[in-house]
Amino acid sequence: MLCSKLLRFLLLSCFFFSSAITAFGISPGSTLFASDTSHAWPSPSNAFSLRFLPSQTPTTSPPSFIAAVVFSGGTPVIWSAGNSVSVDSRGSLQFLSSGVLRLVNGSGVTFWDSGTSNLGVSSASLNDDGNLILSNRTGVVWSSFDHPTDTIVPSQNFTTRMVLRSGAYSFRVTRLGNLTLGWNDSVPYWDRGLNSSVNVNLTSPVLGLQSIGILILSDPKLVTPLDIAYSSDYAEANGTLRILKLDSDGNLRMYSSSRGSGISTVRWAAVEDQCEVFGYCGNYGVCSYKDLKPICECPSENFEMIDPNDSRKGCRRKVRLEDCPGSASMLQLDHALVLTYPPVFMVNPEVFFVGISACRGNCLAAGSCVASTSLSDGTGLCYIRTSSFISTYHNPALPSTSYVKVCGPVAPNPPPSLEEAGKGKNWGIHAWIVVVVVLGTLLALIIFEGGLLLWCCKRDSRFRGFSTQYALLEYASGAPVQFSHKELQRATKGFKEKLGDGGFGAVYRGTLANRTVVAVKQLEGIEQGEKQFRMEVATISSTHHLNLVRLIGFCSEGKHRLLVYEFMKNGSLDKFLFVNEHQSEKLLNWEYRFRIALCTARGITYLHEECRNCIVHCDIKPENILLDENYNAKVSDFGLAKLTSATASDQRHQSLTSVRGTRGYLAPEWLANLPATCKSDVYSFGMVLLEIVSGRRNFEVSEGTKRTKFSMWAYEELLKGNIKGVLDRRLANHHEVDLEEVKRAIMVSFWCIQEQPLQRPTMSKVVQMLEGITEIEMPPSPKSVTEGYVIANSVVAGEAPFFSSSSTSQII
């Protein structure tokens, strides 16, 4: 009896003690010391803790520490006192009896405090959602969620009056609902807002991060929250913490961290090209890439690093402009641009329509100008820079030339090969001699062969009409050849041998006078004028890749608009996938199919991510995947969507507002009359990939698929592990089929056809997954396989559904 009473007393004591800990948490007078990083103030379930951590800044001597709220395992940091203000080893975090939470250095100097004196604060506590709160008798008077530093966590509301900061970078939500990243509170270099179809004035937008990995925007004017972004592991692993963090490099990223792991993994990033972050390499620093990683360098040897140990701190002139012993000069930087985002970051912005030499000369003559950029994209625009801060991006694909004013003489950086070789100027002289000799020899050969060709053409009447064009074709490094309509009539024998009908017009076989076999496409529905048509043709013809069908030439004569392509001997992929039992000679084995899928993915990747201007294909389907004599796949008809519909470009996320494609391959956002982006092509590729595996149309319905569409049935079979059931039954018994490759292809296809565009991988990621470089997780159910599905989930009352568009910032 006595034992039972004693036990009851102990249990009640434990209950009241735990209640006191939960209710009152940290008592006034408590202190955390920087020297004791093992001591912490935990949340009730130990999911989070407030403790000191070694500073993440470059190693200092003596070491420094920050007071931070961290997730289980010490990573990630979700809040820090003073936004990562560091103290020495004698520093401390004190909860004073006056109700103030204060961070002090070892010398006793206060580095940060909560500003809660005279508010009657009697307790502090750390909740299990990571919120550090200070309370008085009436309730909470201060919380870390209301004073974020550089991170947002689930259950935290981020309003328009809040800001995330990391160094010179900041993140805000505007009253219009736009998400913006800015540098130095003056240059907004990334902006994501509502789609133009969402015509509603928000009153008090709030950004939130759901625990399953969805970034949402809420407002009283919205019936349901708008989905802004998704983590790549969306809705997976219930014990995972997801955070939105503004990193010190100026990029906004979503991270996932499993409890106790101490590891955070990037799942989404706002700015895909890190070099497009303004000021990433500091003042006058030039951002470029090496081994896929951004690096920072100085423009030339006229500059030096401000800190040789940290290239991101920028560069400075070795000789200031005002100290020039002579006149200033202009340093030329090819394929480079000085980043500019609206509103233009210049004291006195000046824009001219002038040539390259005038763009250089005007800046040199203007005392206030420090740099200029001339665009070589056909606009003829020149931008004069008078700002004291210059952020430069270099990329071999950029169609621009920039000039930076320096004290002469100009001293360009030596080529990397020369720097590595360490040969110095002597090697440079020898290299120039070799270049001159080689160029001279090539020029002599070209003149000789050109003369011989002209002589032959003059003697043979059959070649007279083609001499100019074929000189271009053979010697102009891929420049598009202009044909007359009569010449193409003759080449195609009056357009008699039709190869097929595409979404953009009929295609005919033709033979040019030099016996080159070509495919001639008669375009229909052309809206552009002569000048615009020629510009688009020039863009298409300059897009060269092993897995893209090459454009040889064009015809623009009155109402006649034709394109001349290289001829693909084996025709389109559909003729080999969807064959009947009596056409077994056309059946492709698995090795060919997998290679075709991989080649197609590489071709689309080039269009999206590697060529000068992103090209959204808009009509990926087996009919537009052509095979050469060795069954190597090449994507055709790329760039034609811009020739036949109105477009709106947005840097590397060009979107098309007019639906033109093939039913069965259209992404759900197109069917909802929303803009199509690169992710729309990813959806179409996913549909094609599943057809390559199965050998039948995705929307085929049969008894074998339980009277449901094949794509829906195939996902159920994937969940069951029935890979052979999804594979083309004509290949199922072939021993050479690699079932691991088949499974990989099926899983990739279902990732590609996810309902939400942000859940779909990029095409470069698709290539990596197909190659087995990247591990593939089980894809969630692709609800959008039902064509006609409208993206719901984000609908404004009385308005069209929301679709997350890409950044609206511009790079000049």
PDB file of C-alpha atoms in Angstrom, residues 583-789:
ATOM      1  CA  GLN A 583       6.136  -6.472 -89.738  1.00  0.00           C
ATOM      2  CA  SER A 584       8.592  -8.280 -87.489  1.00  0.00           C
ATOM      3  CA  GLU A 585      11.510  -7.054 -89.616  1.00  0.00           C
ATOM      4  CA  LYS A 586      10.820  -3.543 -88.247  1.00  0.00           C
ATOM      5  CA  LEU A 587      10.812  -4.620 -84.595  1.00  0.00           C
ATOM      6  CA  LEU A 588      13.543  -2.818 -82.653  1.00  0.00           C
ATOM      7  CA  ASN A 589      15.367  -4.796 -79.971  1.00  0.00           C
ATOM      8  CA  TRP A 590      15.842  -3.355 -76.480  1.00  0.00           C
ATOM      9  CA  GLU A 591      19.414  -2.210 -77.079  1.00  0.00           C
ATOM     10  CA  TYR A 592      18.287  -0.001 -79.978  1.00  0.00           C
ATOM     11  CA  ARG A 593      15.292   1.283 -78.040  1.00  0.00           C
ATOM     12  CA  PHE A 594      17.289   2.297 -74.991  1.00  0.00           C
ATOM     13  CA  ARG A 595      19.894   4.033 -77.159  1.00  0.00           C
ATOM     14  CA  ILE A 596      17.125   5.885 -79.005  1.00  0.00           C
ATOM     15  CA  ALA A 597      15.621   7.036 -75.689  1.00  0.00           C
ATOM     16  CA  LEU A 598      18.998   8.243 -74.428  1.00  0.00           C
ATOM     17  CA  CYS A 599      19.875  10.027 -77.687  1.00  0.00           C
ATOM     18  CA  THR A 600      16.486  11.738 -77.745  1.00  0.00           C
ATOM     19  CA  ALA A 601      16.933  12.916 -74.149  1.00  0.00           C
ATOM     20  CA  ARG A 602      20.367  14.314 -74.978  1.00  0.00           C
ATOM     21  CA  GLY A 603      18.992  16.198 -77.969  1.00  0.00           C
ATOM     22  CA  ILE A 604      16.210  17.795 -75.920  1.00  0.00           C
ATOM     23  CA  THR A 605      18.694  18.611 -73.140  1.00  0.00           C
ATOM     24  CA  TYR A 606      20.753  20.560 -75.638  1.00  0.00           C
ATOM     25  CA  LEU A 607      17.692  22.530 -76.755  1.00  0.00           C
ATOM     26  CA  HIS A 608      16.718  23.378 -73.171  1.00  0.00           C
ATOM     27  CA  GLU A 609      20.000  23.948 -71.394  1.00  0.00           C
ATOM     28  CA  GLU A 610      23.025  24.074 -73.674  1.00  0.00           C
ATOM     29  CA  CYS A 611      22.304  26.111 -76.790  1.00  0.00           C
ATOM     30  CA  ARG A 612      22.498  29.904 -76.782  1.00  0.00           C
ATOM     31  CA  ASN A 613      18.749  30.467 -76.393  1.00  0.00           C
ATOM     32  CA  CYS A 614      16.464  27.919 -74.791  1.00  0.00           C
ATOM     33  CA  ILE A 615      14.190  26.239 -77.367  1.00  0.00           C
ATOM     34  CA  VAL A 616      10.931  24.684 -76.167  1.00  0.00           C
ATOM     35  CA  HIS A 617      10.026  22.042 -78.743  1.00  0.00           C
ATOM     36  CA  CYS A 618       6.278  21.858 -77.961  1.00  0.00           C
ATOM     37  CA  ASP A 619       5.641  18.691 -80.000  1.00  0.00           C
ATOM     38  CA  ILE A 620       7.811  15.825 -78.744  1.00  0.00           C
ATOM     39  CA  LYS A 621       6.344  12.566 -80.096  1.00  0.00           C
ATOM     40  CA  PRO A 622       7.603   9.434 -81.910  1.00  0.00           C
ATOM     41  CA  GLU A 623       6.753  11.020 -85.278  1.00  0.00           C
ATOM     42  CA  ASN A 624       9.284  13.781 -84.576  1.00  0.00           C
ATOM     43  CA  ILE A 625      12.096  11.423 -83.568  1.00  0.00           C
ATOM     44  CA  LEU A 626      13.920  10.370 -86.720  1.00  0.00           C
ATOM     45  CA  LEU A 627      16.392   7.520 -87.214  1.00  0.00           C
ATOM     46  CA  ASP A 628      19.453   7.504 -89.449  1.00  0.00           C
ATOM     47  CA  GLU A 629      20.869   4.474 -91.245  1.00  0.00           C
ATOM     48  CA  ASN A 630      22.392   3.213 -87.971  1.00  0.00           C
ATOM     49  CA  TYR A 631      19.192   3.806 -85.982  1.00  0.00           C
ATOM     50  CA  ASN A 632      20.687   6.746 -84.130  1.00  0.00           C
ATOM     51  CA  ALA A 633      17.900   9.069 -82.986  1.00  0.00           C
ATOM     52  CA  LYS A 634      17.647  12.755 -83.882  1.00  0.00           C
ATOM     53  CA  VAL A 635      14.934  15.178 -82.801  1.00  0.00           C
ATOM     54  CA  SER A 636      13.236  17.066 -85.631  1.00  0.00           C
ATOM     55  CA  ASP A 637      10.906  20.071 -85.915  1.00  0.00           C
ATOM     56  CA  PHE A 638      12.552  21.943 -83.026  1.00  0.00           C
ATOM     57  CA  GLY A 639      12.103  25.705 -83.181  1.00  0.00           C
ATOM     58  CA  LEU A 640       9.053  25.477 -85.438  1.00  0.00           C
ATOM     59  CA  ALA A 641       6.627  26.395 -82.661  1.00  0.00           C
ATOM     60  CA  LYS A 642       7.995  29.950 -82.725  1.00  0.00           C
ATOM     61  CA  LEU A 643       7.444  30.090 -86.492  1.00  0.00           C
ATOM     62  CA  THR A 644       3.791  29.182 -86.213  1.00  0.00           C
ATOM     63  CA  SER A 645       2.556  30.732 -82.957  1.00  0.00           C
ATOM     64  CA  ALA A 646       2.896  33.775 -80.770  1.00  0.00           C
ATOM     65  CA  THR A 647       5.578  33.391 -78.151  1.00  0.00           C
ATOM     66  CA  ALA A 648       6.819  35.015 -74.998  1.00  0.00           C
ATOM     67  CA  SER A 649      10.379  34.344 -73.930  1.00  0.00           C
ATOM     68  CA  ASP A 650      11.729  34.396 -70.424  1.00  0.00           C
ATOM     69  CA  GLN A 651      15.429  33.648 -70.519  1.00  0.00           C
ATOM     70  CA  ARG A 652      16.031  29.929 -70.120  1.00  0.00           C
ATOM     71  CA  HIS A 653      12.375  29.303 -69.275  1.00  0.00           C
ATOM     72  CA  GLN A 654      10.708  30.351 -72.482  1.00  0.00           C
ATOM     73  CA  SER A 655       6.959  29.795 -72.389  1.00  0.00           C
ATOM     74  CA  LEU A 656       4.443  29.442 -75.200  1.00  0.00           C
ATOM     75  CA  THR A 657       0.921  30.709 -74.771  1.00  0.00           C
ATOM     76  CA  SER A 658      -0.690  29.021 -77.776  1.00  0.00           C
ATOM     77  CA  VAL A 659      -1.390  25.299 -77.504  1.00  0.00           C
ATOM     78  CA  ARG A 660      -0.022  23.527 -80.519  1.00  0.00           C
ATOM     79  CA  GLY A 661       0.989  19.926 -80.168  1.00  0.00           C
ATOM     80  CA  THR A 662      -0.348  16.393 -80.362  1.00  0.00           C
ATOM     81  CA  ARG A 663      -3.015  15.051 -78.057  1.00  0.00           C
ATOM     82  CA  GLY A 664      -1.692  12.238 -75.945  1.00  0.00           C
ATOM     83  CA  TYR A 665       1.632  14.012 -75.455  1.00  0.00           C
ATOM     84  CA  LEU A 666       0.445  17.427 -74.226  1.00  0.00           C
ATOM     85  CA  ALA A 667       1.303  18.378 -70.642  1.00  0.00           C
ATOM     86  CA  PRO A 668      -1.699  19.163 -68.392  1.00  0.00           C
ATOM     87  CA  GLU A 669      -0.750  22.837 -68.103  1.00  0.00           C
ATOM     88  CA  TRP A 670      -1.313  23.214 -71.859  1.00  0.00           C
ATOM     89  CA  LEU A 671      -4.728  21.621 -71.565  1.00  0.00           C
ATOM     90  CA  ALA A 672      -5.567  24.153 -68.844  1.00  0.00           C
ATOM     91  CA  ASN A 673      -4.600  26.986 -71.245  1.00  0.00           C
ATOM     92  CA  LEU A 674      -1.561  27.846 -69.144  1.00  0.00           C
ATOM     93  CA  PRO A 675       1.917  28.720 -70.472  1.00  0.00           C
ATOM     94  CA  ALA A 676       4.140  25.841 -71.532  1.00  0.00           C
ATOM     95  CA  THR A 677       7.793  25.725 -70.481  1.00  0.00           C
ATOM     96  CA  CYS A 678      10.690  23.308 -70.818  1.00  0.00           C
ATOM     97  CA  LYS A 679       8.907  21.077 -68.308  1.00  0.00           C
ATOM     98  CA  SER A 680       6.116  20.634 -70.873  1.00  0.00           C
ATOM     99  CA  ASP A 681       8.651  18.979 -73.179  1.00  0.00           C
ATOM    100  CA  VAL A 682       9.746  16.790 -70.250  1.00  0.00           C
ATOM    101  CA  TYR A 683       6.147  15.560 -69.904  1.00  0.00           C
ATOM    102  CA  SER A 684       5.952  14.754 -73.621  1.00  0.00           C
ATOM    103  CA  PHE A 685       9.278  12.906 -73.477  1.00  0.00           C
ATOM    104  CA  GLY A 686       7.998  10.845 -70.552  1.00  0.00           C
ATOM    105  CA  MET A 687       5.024   9.746 -72.631  1.00  0.00           C
ATOM    106  CA  VAL A 688       7.305   8.844 -75.538  1.00  0.00           C
ATOM    107  CA  LEU A 689       9.696   6.961 -73.239  1.00  0.00           C
ATOM    108  CA  LEU A 690       6.855   4.787 -71.934  1.00  0.00           C
ATOM    109  CA  GLU A 691       5.846   4.029 -75.519  1.00  0.00           C
ATOM    110  CA  ILE A 692       9.439   3.069 -76.370  1.00  0.00           C
ATOM    111  CA  VAL A 693       9.360   0.561 -73.505  1.00  0.00           C
ATOM    112  CA  SER A 694       5.895  -0.832 -74.189  1.00  0.00           C
ATOM    113  CA  GLY A 695       5.631  -0.630 -77.971  1.00  0.00           C
ATOM    114  CA  ARG A 696       2.079   0.692 -77.777  1.00  0.00           C
ATOM    115  CA  ARG A 697       0.311   4.011 -77.468  1.00  0.00           C
ATOM    116  CA  ASN A 698      -0.072   5.336 -73.922  1.00  0.00           C
ATOM    117  CA  PHE A 699      -3.759   5.960 -74.406  1.00  0.00           C
ATOM    118  CA  GLU A 700      -4.496   2.508 -75.797  1.00  0.00           C
ATOM    119  CA  VAL A 701      -7.338   0.744 -73.960  1.00  0.00           C
ATOM    120  CA  SER A 702      -7.701  -3.056 -74.069  1.00  0.00           C
ATOM    121  CA  GLU A 703      -8.773  -6.030 -72.041  1.00  0.00           C
ATOM    122  CA  GLY A 704      -5.128  -6.578 -71.100  1.00  0.00           C
ATOM    123  CA  THR A 705      -5.087  -3.221 -69.339  1.00  0.00           C
ATOM    124  CA  LYS A 706      -8.421  -3.806 -67.568  1.00  0.00           C
ATOM    125  CA  ARG A 707     -10.112  -1.336 -69.907  1.00  0.00           C
ATOM    126  CA  THR A 708      -8.024   1.544 -68.525  1.00  0.00           C
ATOM    127  CA  LYS A 709      -5.502   3.634 -70.408  1.00  0.00           C
ATOM    128  CA  PHE A 710      -2.175   1.863 -70.720  1.00  0.00           C
ATOM    129  CA  SER A 711      -0.191   4.571 -68.912  1.00  0.00           C
ATOM    130  CA  MET A 712      -2.434   4.299 -65.842  1.00  0.00           C
ATOM    131  CA  TRP A 713      -2.320   0.507 -65.906  1.00  0.00           C
ATOM    132  CA  ALA A 714       1.473   0.526 -66.320  1.00  0.00           C
ATOM    133  CA  TYR A 715       1.956   2.534 -63.121  1.00  0.00           C
ATOM    134  CA  GLU A 716      -0.018  -0.052 -61.165  1.00  0.00           C
ATOM    135  CA  GLU A 717       2.165  -2.795 -62.641  1.00  0.00           C
ATOM    136  CA  LEU A 718       5.304  -0.854 -61.678  1.00  0.00           C
ATOM    137  CA  LEU A 719       4.106  -0.728 -58.063  1.00  0.00           C
ATOM    138  CA  LYS A 720       3.609  -4.499 -58.184  1.00  0.00           C
ATOM    139  CA  GLY A 721       7.127  -4.969 -59.563  1.00  0.00           C
ATOM    140  CA  ASN A 722       5.793  -6.456 -62.807  1.00  0.00           C
ATOM    141  CA  ILE A 723       8.402  -4.920 -65.135  1.00  0.00           C
ATOM    142  CA  LYS A 724       7.961  -7.544 -67.845  1.00  0.00           C
ATOM    143  CA  GLY A 725       4.253  -6.782 -67.943  1.00  0.00           C
ATOM    144  CA  VAL A 726       4.987  -3.194 -69.022  1.00  0.00           C
ATOM    145  CA  LEU A 727       7.698  -4.188 -71.513  1.00  0.00           C
ATOM    146  CA  ASP A 728       6.734  -4.765 -75.136  1.00  0.00           C
ATOM    147  CA  ARG A 729       5.422  -8.340 -75.128  1.00  0.00           C
ATOM    148  CA  ARG A 730       7.341  -9.014 -78.356  1.00  0.00           C
ATOM    149  CA  LEU A 731      10.587  -8.441 -76.414  1.00  0.00           C
ATOM    150  CA  ALA A 732       9.592 -10.091 -73.134  1.00  0.00           C
ATOM    151  CA  ASN A 733      11.196 -13.424 -74.000  1.00  0.00           C
ATOM    152  CA  HIS A 734      14.395 -12.007 -75.456  1.00  0.00           C
ATOM    153  CA  HIS A 735      17.378 -12.903 -73.278  1.00  0.00           C
ATOM    154  CA  GLU A 736      19.318  -9.771 -74.278  1.00  0.00           C
ATOM    155  CA  VAL A 737      16.800  -7.448 -72.593  1.00  0.00           C
ATOM    156  CA  ASP A 738      18.390  -5.663 -69.624  1.00  0.00           C
ATOM    157  CA  LEU A 739      15.539  -5.576 -67.112  1.00  0.00           C
ATOM    158  CA  GLU A 740      17.407  -3.086 -64.897  1.00  0.00           C
ATOM    159  CA  GLU A 741      17.489  -0.647 -67.821  1.00  0.00           C
ATOM    160  CA  VAL A 742      13.818  -1.323 -68.489  1.00  0.00           C
ATOM    161  CA  LYS A 743      12.887  -0.591 -64.881  1.00  0.00           C
ATOM    162  CA  ARG A 744      15.017   2.563 -64.922  1.00  0.00           C
ATOM    163  CA  ALA A 745      13.320   3.790 -68.093  1.00  0.00           C
ATOM    164  CA  ILE A 746       9.823   3.113 -66.709  1.00  0.00           C
ATOM    165  CA  MET A 747      10.543   4.969 -63.462  1.00  0.00           C
ATOM    166  CA  VAL A 748      12.012   7.921 -65.355  1.00  0.00           C
ATOM    167  CA  SER A 749       8.938   8.073 -67.590  1.00  0.00           C
ATOM    168  CA  PHE A 750       6.619   8.374 -64.603  1.00  0.00           C
ATOM    169  CA  TRP A 751       8.768  11.098 -63.038  1.00  0.00           C
ATOM    170  CA  CYS A 752       8.511  12.987 -66.329  1.00  0.00           C
ATOM    171  CA  ILE A 753       4.709  12.830 -66.508  1.00  0.00           C
ATOM    172  CA  GLN A 754       4.026  14.165 -63.030  1.00  0.00           C
ATOM    173  CA  GLU A 755       1.026  16.464 -62.758  1.00  0.00           C
ATOM    174  CA  GLN A 756       2.902  19.494 -61.444  1.00  0.00           C
ATOM    175  CA  PRO A 757       5.694  20.875 -63.702  1.00  0.00           C
ATOM    176  CA  LEU A 758       7.999  21.544 -60.764  1.00  0.00           C
ATOM    177  CA  GLN A 759       7.880  17.862 -59.796  1.00  0.00           C
ATOM    178  CA  ARG A 760       9.265  16.843 -63.195  1.00  0.00           C
ATOM    179  CA  PRO A 761      13.050  16.617 -63.527  1.00  0.00           C
ATOM    180  CA  THR A 762      15.045  18.706 -65.982  1.00  0.00           C
ATOM    181  CA  MET A 763      16.153  16.935 -69.144  1.00  0.00           C
ATOM    182  CA  SER A 764      19.769  16.896 -67.981  1.00  0.00           C
ATOM    183  CA  LYS A 765      18.580  15.076 -64.859  1.00  0.00           C
ATOM    184  CA  VAL A 766      16.625  12.676 -67.076  1.00  0.00           C
ATOM    185  CA  VAL A 767      19.815  11.836 -68.964  1.00  0.00           C
ATOM    186  CA  GLN A 768      21.659  11.180 -65.705  1.00  0.00           C
ATOM    187  CA  MET A 769      18.871   8.920 -64.450  1.00  0.00           C
ATOM    188  CA  LEU A 770      18.768   6.950 -67.700  1.00  0.00           C
ATOM    189  CA  GLU A 771      22.541   6.545 -67.659  1.00  0.00           C
ATOM    190  CA  GLY A 772      22.377   5.241 -64.101  1.00  0.00           C
ATOM    191  CA  ILE A 773      24.479   8.116 -62.745  1.00  0.00           C
ATOM    192  CA  THR A 774      21.696   9.328 -60.458  1.00  0.00           C
ATOM    193  CA  GLU A 775      19.715   7.063 -58.173  1.00  0.00           C
ATOM    194  CA  ILE A 776      15.993   7.025 -58.973  1.00  0.00           C
ATOM    195  CA  GLU A 777      13.391   7.037 -56.230  1.00  0.00           C
ATOM    196  CA  MET A 778       9.926   5.556 -56.721  1.00  0.00           C
ATOM    197  CA  PRO A 779       7.830   8.191 -58.504  1.00  0.00           C
ATOM    198  CA  PRO A 780       4.476   9.221 -57.013  1.00  0.00           C
ATOM    199  CA  SER A 781       1.302   8.491 -58.920  1.00  0.00           C
ATOM    200  CA  PRO A 782       1.148  10.705 -62.051  1.00  0.00           C
ATOM    201  CA  LYS A 783      -2.456  11.891 -61.742  1.00  0.00           C
ATOM    202  CA  SER A 784      -2.224  13.873 -64.951  1.00  0.00           C
ATOM    203  CA  VAL A 785      -2.205  10.811 -67.204  1.00  0.00           C
ATOM    204  CA  THR A 786      -5.912  11.483 -67.598  1.00  0.00           C
ATOM    205  CA  GLU A 787      -5.928  13.962 -70.445  1.00  0.00           C
ATOM    206  CA  GLY A 788      -8.232  16.886 -69.893  1.00  0.00           C
ATOM    207  CA  TYR A 789      -7.232  17.140 -66.232  1.00  0.00           C
TER     208      TYR A 789
END
